[in-house]
Each structure stands twice: as C-alpha cells, then as structure tokens.
GROMACS .gro file of C-alpha atoms in nm:
model
  427
    1MET     CA    1  -4.892   7.169  -3.908
    2GLU     CA    2  -4.536   7.169  -3.938
    3ARG     CA    3  -4.287   7.305  -3.665
    4ILE     CA    4  -3.926   7.405  -3.646
    5ARG     CA    5  -3.736   7.547  -3.338
    6THR     CA    6  -3.364   7.658  -3.425
    7GLU     CA    7  -3.122   7.928  -3.302
    8ILE     CA    8  -3.096   8.219  -3.573
    9LEU     CA    9  -2.837   8.423  -3.392
   10PRO     CA   10  -2.669   8.370  -3.051
   11GLY     CA   11  -2.938   8.345  -2.789
   12VAL     CA   12  -3.196   8.419  -3.034
   13TRP     CA   13  -3.447   8.128  -3.100
   14LEU     CA   14  -3.744   8.087  -3.351
   15THR     CA   15  -4.019   7.892  -3.302
   16ALA     CA   16  -4.201   7.869  -3.649
   17LEU     CA   17  -4.555   7.673  -3.715
   18ARG     CA   18  -4.629   7.665  -4.100
   19THR     CA   19  -5.035   7.611  -4.138
   20ASP     CA   20  -5.259   7.744  -4.405
   21LYS     CA   21  -5.543   7.711  -4.162
   22PHE     CA   22  -5.537   8.118  -4.088
   23LYS     CA   23  -5.602   8.438  -4.302
   24THR     CA   24  -5.369   8.649  -4.079
   25ALA     CA   25  -5.008   8.565  -3.972
   26TRP     CA   26  -4.844   8.609  -3.653
   27LEU     CA   27  -4.486   8.723  -3.508
   28SER     CA   28  -4.367   8.804  -3.184
   29VAL     CA   29  -4.029   8.904  -3.048
   30ASN     CA   30  -3.969   8.903  -2.678
   31LEU     CA   31  -3.678   8.950  -2.495
   32LEU     CA   32  -3.677   8.767  -2.171
   33THR     CA   33  -3.493   8.930  -1.866
   34GLN     CA   34  -3.497   8.809  -1.496
   35LEU     CA   35  -3.824   8.989  -1.320
   36ARG     CA   36  -3.656   9.224  -1.035
   37ARG     CA   37  -3.858   9.493  -0.858
   38SER     CA   38  -3.547   9.751  -0.919
   39THR     CA   39  -3.580   9.700  -1.325
   40ALA     CA   40  -3.939   9.580  -1.356
   41ALA     CA   41  -4.107   9.915  -1.433
   42CYS     CA   42  -3.774  10.042  -1.631
   43THR     CA   43  -3.817   9.719  -1.855
   44ALA     CA   44  -4.195   9.772  -1.903
   45VAL     CA   45  -4.173  10.086  -2.043
   46LEU     CA   46  -3.951  10.006  -2.340
   47PRO     CA   47  -4.152   9.861  -2.608
   48TYR     CA   48  -4.377  10.138  -2.537
   49VAL     CA   49  -4.094  10.378  -2.610
   50LEU     CA   50  -3.968  10.173  -2.874
   51ARG     CA   51  -4.312  10.172  -3.073
   52ARG     CA   52  -4.285  10.529  -3.072
   53GLY     CA   53  -4.039  10.560  -3.384
   54SER     CA   54  -3.716  10.421  -3.539
   55THR     CA   55  -3.467  10.603  -3.750
   56ARG     CA   56  -3.649  10.481  -4.071
   57LEU     CA   57  -4.014  10.527  -3.900
   58PRO     CA   58  -3.973  10.843  -3.722
   59ASP     CA   59  -4.321  10.892  -3.552
   60LEU     CA   60  -4.663  10.723  -3.515
   61GLU     CA   61  -4.795  10.881  -3.821
   62THR     CA   62  -4.519  10.721  -4.080
   63ILE     CA   63  -4.578  10.400  -3.867
   64ALA     CA   64  -4.941  10.409  -3.924
   65ALA     CA   65  -4.889  10.466  -4.276
   66GLU     CA   66  -4.675  10.183  -4.327
   67LEU     CA   67  -4.871   9.944  -4.144
   68GLU     CA   68  -5.200  10.033  -4.351
   69SER     CA   69  -4.992   9.972  -4.655
   70LEU     CA   70  -4.939   9.612  -4.529
   71TYR     CA   71  -5.315   9.578  -4.531
   72GLY     CA   72  -5.392   9.733  -4.200
   73ALA     CA   73  -5.124   9.540  -4.017
   74SER     CA   74  -5.076   9.606  -3.614
   75ILE     CA   75  -4.748   9.605  -3.426
   76THR     CA   76  -4.822   9.641  -3.075
   77PRO     CA   77  -4.578   9.658  -2.716
   78SER     CA   78  -4.602   9.317  -2.511
   79VAL     CA   79  -4.526   9.288  -2.161
   80ARG     CA   80  -4.553   8.967  -1.987
   81LYS     CA   81  -4.476   8.772  -1.669
   82LEU     CA   82  -4.389   8.422  -1.704
   83GLY     CA   83  -4.320   8.288  -1.369
   84GLU     CA   84  -4.033   8.495  -1.248
   85ILE     CA   85  -3.919   8.623  -1.613
   86GLN     CA   86  -4.040   8.942  -1.765
   87ALA     CA   87  -4.093   8.940  -2.125
   88VAL     CA   88  -4.092   9.242  -2.348
   89GLY     CA   89  -4.113   9.301  -2.690
   90PHE     CA   90  -4.402   9.359  -2.989
   91GLU     CA   91  -4.667   9.110  -3.113
   92ALA     CA   92  -4.776   9.190  -3.480
   93GLU     CA   93  -5.046   9.054  -3.635
   94PHE     CA   94  -5.093   9.083  -4.046
   95ALA     CA   95  -5.223   8.939  -4.356
   96ASP     CA   96  -5.077   8.588  -4.447
   97ASP     CA   97  -4.857   8.622  -4.776
   98GLY     CA   98  -5.025   8.317  -4.904
   99ALA     CA   99  -5.392   8.477  -4.850
  100VAL     CA  100  -5.324   8.791  -5.024
  101GLY     CA  101  -5.037   8.671  -5.284
  102GLU     CA  102  -4.777   8.929  -5.170
  103ASP     CA  103  -4.468   8.908  -4.955
  104VAL     CA  104  -4.605   9.088  -4.665
  105PHE     CA  105  -4.383   8.900  -4.410
  106PRO     CA  106  -4.036   9.051  -4.505
  107ARG     CA  107  -4.158   9.390  -4.497
  108LEU     CA  108  -4.375   9.361  -4.156
  109ALA     CA  109  -4.022   9.158  -4.008
  110ALA     CA  110  -3.810   9.427  -4.110
  111ASP     CA  111  -4.044   9.696  -3.952
  112VAL     CA  112  -4.034   9.545  -3.650
  113ALA     CA  113  -3.651   9.450  -3.634
  114ASP     CA  114  -3.620   9.833  -3.715
  115LEU     CA  115  -3.829   9.942  -3.430
  116LEU     CA  116  -3.643   9.698  -3.194
  117LEU     CA  117  -3.283   9.800  -3.289
  118HIS     CA  118  -3.288  10.133  -3.435
  119PRO     CA  119  -3.498  10.380  -3.200
  120ASN     CA  120  -3.564  10.734  -3.247
  121THR     CA  121  -3.280  10.865  -3.050
  122ARG     CA  122  -3.115  11.236  -2.978
  123GLY     CA  123  -2.758  11.242  -2.889
  124GLY     CA  124  -2.727  10.874  -2.905
  125LEU     CA  125  -3.010  10.857  -2.594
  126LEU     CA  126  -3.358  10.767  -2.604
  127ARG     CA  127  -3.591  11.090  -2.691
  128PRO     CA  128  -3.646  11.266  -2.315
  129ASP     CA  129  -3.975  11.403  -2.448
  130ILE     CA  130  -4.093  11.018  -2.545
  131VAL     CA  131  -3.978  10.854  -2.248
  132ASP     CA  132  -4.142  11.122  -2.020
  133SER     CA  133  -4.479  11.076  -2.221
  134GLU     CA  134  -4.469  10.704  -2.197
  135ARG     CA  135  -4.365  10.692  -1.842
  136GLU     CA  136  -4.659  10.903  -1.742
  137LYS     CA  137  -4.911  10.632  -1.959
  138LEU     CA  138  -4.715  10.384  -1.760
  139LEU     CA  139  -4.821  10.504  -1.422
  140GLU     CA  140  -5.163  10.519  -1.552
  141ARG     CA  141  -5.180  10.169  -1.640
  142ILE     CA  142  -5.032  10.089  -1.292
  143ARG     CA  143  -5.284  10.303  -1.109
  144ALA     CA  144  -5.562  10.159  -1.349
  145GLY     CA  145  -5.474   9.822  -1.202
  146MET     CA  146  -5.669   9.920  -0.868
  147ASN     CA  147  -5.987   9.938  -1.089
  148ASN     CA  148  -5.974   9.572  -1.163
  149LYS     CA  149  -6.062   9.471  -0.751
  150ARG     CA  150  -6.043   9.104  -0.864
  151ALA     CA  151  -5.681   9.137  -1.027
  152TYR     CA  152  -5.574   9.349  -0.753
  153ALA     CA  153  -5.669   9.127  -0.469
  154ILE     CA  154  -5.433   8.859  -0.626
  155GLU     CA  155  -5.178   9.101  -0.681
  156ARG     CA  156  -5.158   9.187  -0.319
  157LEU     CA  157  -5.191   8.816  -0.223
  158TYR     CA  158  -4.887   8.772  -0.443
  159ALA     CA  159  -4.698   9.054  -0.277
  160HIS     CA  160  -4.767   8.928   0.096
  161MET     CA  161  -4.747   8.547   0.011
  162CYS     CA  162  -4.409   8.582  -0.208
  163CYS     CA  163  -4.287   8.916  -0.002
  164CYS     CA  164  -3.925   8.782  -0.050
  165GLU     CA  165  -3.941   8.652  -0.418
  166ASP     CA  166  -3.913   8.770  -0.739
  167TYR     CA  167  -4.255   8.652  -0.795
  168ALA     CA  168  -4.443   8.941  -0.597
  169VAL     CA  169  -4.326   9.193  -0.848
  170PRO     CA  170  -4.607   9.286  -1.060
  171ARG     CA  171  -4.584   9.268  -1.442
  172LEU     CA  172  -4.534   9.656  -1.495
  173GLY     CA  173  -4.337   9.739  -1.188
  174GLU     CA  174  -4.416   9.929  -0.872
  175GLU     CA  175  -4.562  10.326  -0.897
  176ALA     CA  176  -4.235  10.417  -0.714
  177ASP     CA  177  -4.011  10.278  -0.962
  178ALA     CA  178  -4.162  10.434  -1.264
  179GLU     CA  179  -4.238  10.757  -1.145
  180ARG     CA  180  -3.800  10.750  -1.144
  181ILE     CA  181  -3.773  10.629  -1.506
  182HIS     CA  182  -3.513  10.895  -1.693
  183TYR     CA  183  -3.394  10.880  -2.007
  184ARG     CA  184  -3.054  10.833  -1.937
  185LYS     CA  185  -3.111  10.540  -1.724
  186LEU     CA  186  -3.370  10.379  -1.985
  187THR     CA  187  -3.109  10.420  -2.261
  188MET     CA  188  -2.879  10.216  -2.051
  189ARG     CA  189  -3.142   9.967  -1.942
  190TYR     CA  190  -3.223   9.925  -2.330
  191HIS     CA  191  -2.908   9.849  -2.421
  192ASP     CA  192  -2.807   9.616  -2.140
  193VAL     CA  193  -3.140   9.411  -2.228
  194LEU     CA  194  -3.079   9.395  -2.593
  195ALA     CA  195  -2.734   9.251  -2.549
  196THR     CA  196  -2.769   8.997  -2.250
  197SER     CA  197  -3.112   8.891  -2.291
  198PRO     CA  198  -3.244   8.554  -2.461
  199VAL     CA  199  -3.453   8.652  -2.769
  200GLU     CA  200  -3.789   8.410  -2.844
  201ILE     CA  201  -3.937   8.458  -3.172
  202PHE     CA  202  -4.256   8.290  -3.271
  203TYR     CA  203  -4.424   8.308  -3.597
  204CYS     CA  204  -4.733   8.131  -3.728
  205GLY     CA  205  -4.834   8.157  -4.096
  206SER     CA  206  -4.809   7.994  -4.432
  207LEU     CA  207  -4.445   8.033  -4.506
  208GLU     CA  208  -4.207   7.738  -4.451
  209GLY     CA  209  -3.992   7.813  -4.145
  210ARG     CA  210  -3.646   7.788  -4.307
  211HIS     CA  211  -3.765   8.085  -4.513
  212VAL     CA  212  -3.861   8.257  -4.209
  213ALA     CA  213  -3.547   8.194  -4.045
  214ARG     CA  214  -3.366   8.350  -4.314
  215ILE     CA  215  -3.570   8.631  -4.323
  216LEU     CA  216  -3.551   8.701  -3.974
  217THR     CA  217  -3.164   8.633  -3.944
  218ASP     CA  218  -3.122   8.910  -4.181
  219VAL     CA  219  -3.341   9.186  -4.062
  220LEU     CA  220  -3.177   9.122  -3.713
  221SER     CA  221  -2.832   9.095  -3.835
  222THR     CA  222  -2.702   9.403  -3.643
  223MET     CA  223  -2.893   9.283  -3.299
  224PRO     CA  224  -2.570   9.333  -3.026
  225ARG     CA  225  -2.523   9.042  -2.843
  226GLY     CA  226  -2.310   9.027  -2.555
  227GLU     CA  227  -2.290   8.790  -2.255
  228ILE     CA  228  -2.644   8.592  -2.254
  229ASP     CA  229  -2.793   8.536  -1.967
  230GLU     CA  230  -2.865   8.169  -2.007
  231ASP     CA  231  -2.978   8.105  -1.643
  232ILE     CA  232  -3.276   8.326  -1.655
  233GLY     CA  233  -3.547   8.220  -1.460
  234THR     CA  234  -3.374   7.942  -1.289
  235ASP     CA  235  -3.299   8.087  -0.973
  236ILE     CA  236  -3.653   8.072  -0.796
  237ARG     CA  237  -3.647   8.203  -0.419
  238MET     CA  238  -3.921   8.035  -0.239
  239ASN     CA  239  -4.017   8.210   0.106
  240ALA     CA  240  -3.985   7.944   0.377
  241LEU     CA  241  -4.331   7.830   0.504
  242GLU     CA  242  -4.478   7.979   0.840
  243GLU     CA  243  -4.554   7.764   1.127
  244GLN     CA  244  -4.927   7.907   1.089
  245PRO     CA  245  -5.076   8.073   0.774
  246ARG     CA  246  -5.038   8.432   0.714
  247TYR     CA  247  -5.400   8.624   0.714
  248VAL     CA  248  -5.398   8.970   0.559
  249THR     CA  249  -5.697   9.225   0.566
  250GLU     CA  250  -5.689   9.540   0.402
  251THR     CA  251  -5.962   9.813   0.363
  252LEU     CA  252  -6.055   9.988   0.044
  253PRO     CA  253  -6.369  10.175  -0.056
  254VAL     CA  254  -6.537   9.858  -0.228
  255ALA     CA  255  -6.884   9.738  -0.248
  256GLN     CA  256  -6.772   9.375  -0.285
  257GLY     CA  257  -6.529   9.188  -0.116
  258GLN     CA  258  -6.241   9.004  -0.236
  259LEU     CA  259  -6.105   8.690  -0.077
  260ALA     CA  260  -5.792   8.538  -0.218
  261VAL     CA  261  -5.609   8.244  -0.079
  262GLY     CA  262  -5.276   8.075  -0.162
  263TYR     CA  263  -5.108   7.755  -0.146
  264ARG     CA  264  -4.770   7.624  -0.158
  265LEU     CA  265  -4.721   7.281  -0.361
  266GLY     CA  266  -4.527   6.984  -0.271
  267ALA     CA  267  -4.546   6.914   0.093
  268CYS     CA  268  -4.577   6.555   0.030
  269MET     CA  269  -4.475   6.464  -0.315
  270ALA     CA  270  -4.094   6.411  -0.388
  271GLU     CA  271  -4.150   6.569  -0.701
  272PRO     CA  272  -4.479   6.733  -0.847
  273ASP     CA  273  -4.745   6.540  -1.026
  274ILE     CA  274  -4.798   6.802  -1.307
  275PRO     CA  275  -5.082   6.614  -1.477
  276ALA     CA  276  -5.265   6.508  -1.161
  277LEU     CA  277  -5.214   6.877  -1.020
  278PHE     CA  278  -5.403   6.997  -1.368
  279VAL     CA  279  -5.712   6.772  -1.293
  280PHE     CA  280  -5.703   6.869  -0.915
  281ASN     CA  281  -5.710   7.238  -0.976
  282ALA     CA  282  -5.994   7.177  -1.228
  283LEU     CA  283  -6.195   6.964  -0.996
  284TYR     CA  284  -6.126   7.202  -0.712
  285GLY     CA  285  -6.207   7.521  -0.878
  286GLY     CA  286  -6.068   7.513  -1.233
  287CYS     CA  287  -6.379   7.484  -1.435
  288VAL     CA  288  -6.775   7.523  -1.442
  289THR     CA  289  -6.812   7.149  -1.260
  290SER     CA  290  -6.568   7.219  -0.979
  291LYS     CA  291  -6.661   7.212  -0.637
  292LEU     CA  292  -6.602   7.595  -0.565
  293PHE     CA  293  -6.816   7.658  -0.830
  294LEU     CA  294  -7.107   7.397  -0.746
  295ASN     CA  295  -7.093   7.447  -0.384
  296VAL     CA  296  -6.933   7.748  -0.254
  297ARG     CA  297  -7.095   7.971  -0.538
  298GLU     CA  298  -7.406   7.805  -0.657
  299LYS     CA  299  -7.555   7.590  -0.353
  300LEU     CA  300  -7.441   7.796  -0.063
  301SER     CA  301  -7.449   8.119  -0.244
  302LEU     CA  302  -7.156   8.243  -0.083
  303CYS     CA  303  -6.984   8.462  -0.354
  304TYR     CA  304  -7.016   8.590  -0.656
  305TYR     CA  305  -6.758   8.403  -0.805
  306ALA     CA  306  -6.499   8.135  -0.703
  307SER     CA  307  -6.242   8.009  -0.883
  308SER     CA  308  -5.894   7.853  -0.852
  309ALA     CA  309  -5.543   7.858  -1.077
  310TYR     CA  310  -5.243   7.626  -1.100
  311HIS     CA  311  -4.933   7.846  -1.149
  312ARG     CA  312  -4.706   7.577  -1.264
  313SER     CA  313  -4.430   7.802  -1.351
  314LYS     CA  314  -4.412   7.872  -0.956
  315GLY     CA  315  -4.552   7.586  -0.799
  316ILE     CA  316  -4.846   7.743  -0.623
  317VAL     CA  317  -5.238   7.752  -0.665
  318THR     CA  318  -5.466   8.043  -0.569
  319VAL     CA  319  -5.812   8.099  -0.504
  320SER     CA  320  -5.997   8.392  -0.614
  321SER     CA  321  -6.379   8.482  -0.517
  322GLY     CA  322  -6.606   8.782  -0.464
  323ILE     CA  323  -6.804   8.793  -0.151
  324GLU     CA  324  -7.031   8.991   0.058
  325CYS     CA  325  -6.800   9.123   0.327
  326ARG     CA  326  -7.030   8.978   0.611
  327ASP     CA  327  -6.983   8.618   0.492
  328VAL     CA  328  -6.586   8.645   0.496
  329GLU     CA  329  -6.573   8.391   0.772
  330THR     CA  330  -6.828   8.149   0.614
  331ALA     CA  331  -6.685   8.173   0.266
  332LYS     CA  332  -6.316   8.106   0.388
  333ARG     CA  333  -6.391   7.801   0.582
  334GLU     CA  334  -6.616   7.664   0.274
  335ILE     CA  335  -6.321   7.705   0.050
  336LEU     CA  336  -6.069   7.515   0.268
  337ALA     CA  337  -6.356   7.240   0.325
  338GLN     CA  338  -6.391   7.197  -0.039
  339LEU     CA  339  -5.997   7.179  -0.049
  340ALA     CA  340  -6.017   6.887   0.229
  341SER     CA  341  -6.275   6.705   0.058
  342VAL     CA  342  -6.075   6.646  -0.228
  343GLN     CA  343  -5.782   6.557  -0.015
  344ARG     CA  344  -5.972   6.270   0.158
  345GLY     CA  345  -6.080   6.159  -0.190
  346GLU     CA  346  -6.446   6.256  -0.170
  347PHE     CA  347  -6.545   6.344  -0.523
  348GLU     CA  348  -6.746   6.145  -0.786
  349GLU     CA  349  -6.627   6.011  -1.105
  350TRP     CA  350  -6.851   6.287  -1.314
  351GLU     CA  351  -6.672   6.549  -1.114
  352VAL     CA  352  -6.330   6.387  -1.213
  353GLU     CA  353  -6.459   6.313  -1.603
  354GLY     CA  354  -6.592   6.691  -1.597
  355ALA     CA  355  -6.249   6.834  -1.480
  356ARG     CA  356  -6.089   6.624  -1.739
  357ALA     CA  357  -6.303   6.700  -2.037
  358CYS     CA  358  -6.230   7.084  -1.944
  359LEU     CA  359  -5.892   7.025  -1.942
  360ILE     CA  360  -5.879   6.837  -2.254
  361ALA     CA  361  -6.126   7.075  -2.464
  362SER     CA  362  -5.901   7.342  -2.387
  363LEU     CA  363  -5.587   7.182  -2.517
  364GLU     CA  364  -5.777   7.075  -2.853
  365SER     CA  365  -5.868   7.393  -2.922
  366ARG     CA  366  -5.532   7.562  -2.864
  367GLY     CA  367  -5.467   7.523  -3.232
  368ASP     CA  368  -5.758   7.726  -3.320
  369SER     CA  369  -5.593   8.049  -3.230
  370ALA     CA  370  -5.253   8.154  -3.323
  371GLY     CA  371  -5.226   8.379  -3.005
  372ARG     CA  372  -5.292   8.105  -2.773
  373MET     CA  373  -5.057   7.879  -2.970
  374GLU     CA  374  -4.790   8.171  -2.931
  375GLU     CA  375  -4.856   8.196  -2.550
  376ASN     CA  376  -4.783   7.826  -2.500
  377ALA     CA  377  -4.467   7.839  -2.731
  378LEU     CA  378  -4.343   8.151  -2.505
  379GLY     CA  379  -4.428   7.983  -2.164
  380GLN     CA  380  -4.258   7.653  -2.273
  381ALA     CA  381  -3.951   7.849  -2.389
  382ALA     CA  382  -3.942   8.018  -2.046
  383THR     CA  383  -3.998   7.733  -1.828
  384GLY     CA  384  -3.786   7.465  -2.038
  385ILE     CA  385  -4.090   7.250  -2.081
  386ARG     CA  386  -4.105   7.076  -2.391
  387GLU     CA  387  -4.444   6.865  -2.412
  388THR     CA  388  -4.660   6.860  -2.680
  389ALA     CA  389  -5.094   6.913  -2.626
  390ASP     CA  390  -5.129   6.519  -2.732
  391GLU     CA  391  -4.856   6.420  -2.491
  392LEU     CA  392  -5.014   6.616  -2.199
  393ILE     CA  393  -5.372   6.513  -2.329
  394ALA     CA  394  -5.246   6.166  -2.278
  395ALA     CA  395  -5.130   6.213  -1.927
  396LEU     CA  396  -5.399   6.388  -1.848
  397ARG     CA  397  -5.581   6.063  -1.944
  398ALA     CA  398  -5.392   5.837  -1.746
  399VAL     CA  399  -5.464   6.037  -1.387
  400THR     CA  400  -5.596   5.810  -1.139
  401ASN     CA  401  -5.844   5.925  -0.849
  402GLU     CA  402  -5.571   5.845  -0.596
  403ARG     CA  403  -5.320   6.095  -0.764
  404ILE     CA  404  -5.558   6.360  -0.767
  405ALA     CA  405  -5.637   6.310  -0.381
  406GLU     CA  406  -5.224   6.290  -0.334
  407ALA     CA  407  -5.148   6.609  -0.545
  408ALA     CA  408  -5.438   6.774  -0.338
  409GLN     CA  409  -5.271   6.644  -0.023
  410SER     CA  410  -4.968   6.830  -0.118
  411MET     CA  411  -5.096   7.172  -0.087
  412THR     CA  412  -5.010   7.384   0.241
  413LEU     CA  413  -5.222   7.687   0.309
  414ASP     CA  414  -4.983   7.999   0.303
  415THR     CA  415  -5.181   8.319   0.292
  416VAL     CA  416  -5.539   8.431   0.315
  417TYR     CA  417  -5.595   8.785   0.184
  418PHE     CA  418  -5.904   8.983   0.211
  419LEU     CA  419  -5.997   9.321   0.076
  420THR     CA  420  -6.301   9.467   0.275
  421GLY     CA  421  -6.478   9.815   0.229
  422GLU     CA  422  -6.443  10.087   0.468
  423ASP     CA  423  -6.809  10.052   0.613
  424SER     CA  424  -6.748   9.695   0.678
  425LYS     CA  425  -6.401   9.683   0.853
  426ASP     CA  426  -6.577   9.667   1.192
  427GLU     CA  427  -6.806   9.399   1.109
   0.00000   0.00000   0.00000
C-alpha cells in the first residue's frame, strides 16, 4: 500500500493511499475548526446545508441522478469531534476506477468540490428555506441524543468534568445555540470556515497519489484561502483538579441507571507513556478479558455492561456502565477497586497478554476497512501524531507490567456521574 501526504493548496493537505484491495474507493474532505460552544451548532449544520445543492447540482433530485450515474456513489455530510477540534465536510464512497475501468474519481471529486465551494444561494446568501429546514433537522438530531442513555451519560460526564473546557461541547453543539441559527449568520460562518480552516483530504483507491493530487488541486483551485488557523487544537484548556472528586446525580425517567466515571491522567508521569496507557486501558476495561468485564459484570453481576475508554487526544479515561439503580454504590466501589488492583500490579500475565492481543488485532485489522484508515489518518492529522500501525504494535509489545502499573497510578479520579430513574431517586 503506497502512501503520500502532500499540501495541494495553502493549508489543504492530501493523504492518499494507493491500493487494489477494495472494489470501492473512499474520499473525504474535512475542514478543521476549533470546537467552541458559540459556533459548534452553526458549524455542524453547514455540511447538511451544503449537501442540499450547488450551482451545478441545484437540488437533491439532480444530485441523486448524478450519483446514480456514478455507479450509485454516495456523498454524505460529516461532523466529527477530534479532541477539541470540530471537523466538518463530506465523505464519499464510490466505485473504484480500476474496478469499473472508467474515470469515476474525477467526476466524483468535481461533485464534492462543487457542493463545498459553490452552494445554492440567493442574493449571495445561503437559501433561507434550506437553512431553516436543516436547522430543524439538526435540532432533532441533538434531541434524539437523549434516546441513547449510554451516550447521553458520557456527554453529561464531559459537561461536568470538563465544564470550563472546549471538550465539554457536544459534537453537534447545544440545542439553544442551534435554535438561533439564521441564514445570514450561517453564511458568514461558512465563509469564515472555508477561508481559515486547515483542510484534510483523504483518498483510498487504486489511483496513484500524485494523479489524485492533480485532480483535487484543479477542482479545489477556487477555494478561498485567508489566514489559516495553524494553531487549531493546540490550546487545550484543562480544569484544575478539585481537592475531592465531584459526584453528580441527575434524574430522568429511565429503567436502567447509567454510571459514568472520569479520570485525569498524568498525576505521577512527567510525560504520558502512551503505549502503556493503551495496554492499561485494555486491561482495565477496554476488551472482553478486562477486569471490569470479567469481575464487575460477569463475576459480581453488578452491571449490564462495563467498559473503559482512553481518550488520547484529551488525556482522560472514562468508564461507562449500565446498572440497576439500587446497586450504584456497590458498582462504584468495585469499579474503583479494579483500578486500585491494577495500580498495585495485581494482574496475571494472561490478562496482560489478552489486553495486548486485543489491541494488536485491532491495529492489524485497520487495513481491512477504508473507513477505519480514513478515521485514523484524520485523527493523526488533527493531533500531529505520525506513528504507523507497525510502530505502535512494536511499542505495545515492549510494554512491561511495571509500566502498566505506573500508567494506572497516573489516574486521578475527577468526576462520577450517575443517571437514575425518577422512581429510584429516593432509594
């Protein structure tokens, strides 16, 4: 698999992977902007508004006919949160040129560029009817987030744990801000994002990378480029640790309680030991051989699920679990007890090897999916990380038990969030 990374326009970077492994190719165009509460909702709605039509493809019917002529290609809006960066744009999946023997990519790239750079406007402004329609759909998506109580609990944990940090801002922004989206304001935001945002483009397919670069340079040549925000995502604010952990309980009409726990990293480490933190997290709650899964869920039956996640771009670890509301104190105690056991080095070799094998298998399978490779490439571009899968695998193999314990010892409990049912609040 051949890989190139090149700057095709000021602040516009292309990562191209050449492979004959897939019958479909992948293209994503992502504008990176600082995640801010004041602009998150406005930024999040942009790709949905732009996807509604352009000067050449003025409506959804025309766009659908164009994509159907490209062997059923798809172009979908994308809104992602990468640490304290909000990435918005388009993802496209389409028949690979090599598989069908036709020039699909040049047309597809031109369509994506047209939607991005030449929106369907009225008097130079984004159309009010389209903006109003997509604003309501965005509100529906934000409100629908409450339907997934597991994800909702984690978002509420972020809101309290990172209350003075941009990381607390949801991917789609806040409902109150979304309600205020107006076509004039959104037009201004569109021009600002287009001119100042670093742009990350990812291609995966059979075409040679430099050929892809020439095509994209041509179709994006009219992109306005102003003063690019090169420092995006680097100014990460961190709440000062409280003397005591924060405990937050909120009530909603739920049948199953949701317990979320947040830890800060780095209490005992001059620099974070990234490979050791990965292995620690897998050992603690990141895979099916983890302590949380085998002990808190399987052995003690205290929860329906229990898992942990290491957020490398932010330097925190979170635990998510679904429990019976009456078991909250016992579950909380056992979740903390499992961390304490890792901190003391109380784990068997089979546990370590199970965690390591899980991580390595995930990294080795990354190349089986263009989508996963794109997600990894975008994450690396946003964080400045440049390690390859093979380099990380080698680093994971070298992690010792002592380093795992030290990584665990760097955890400091910050916030415990509990979502309980109304009928359980007095228990």
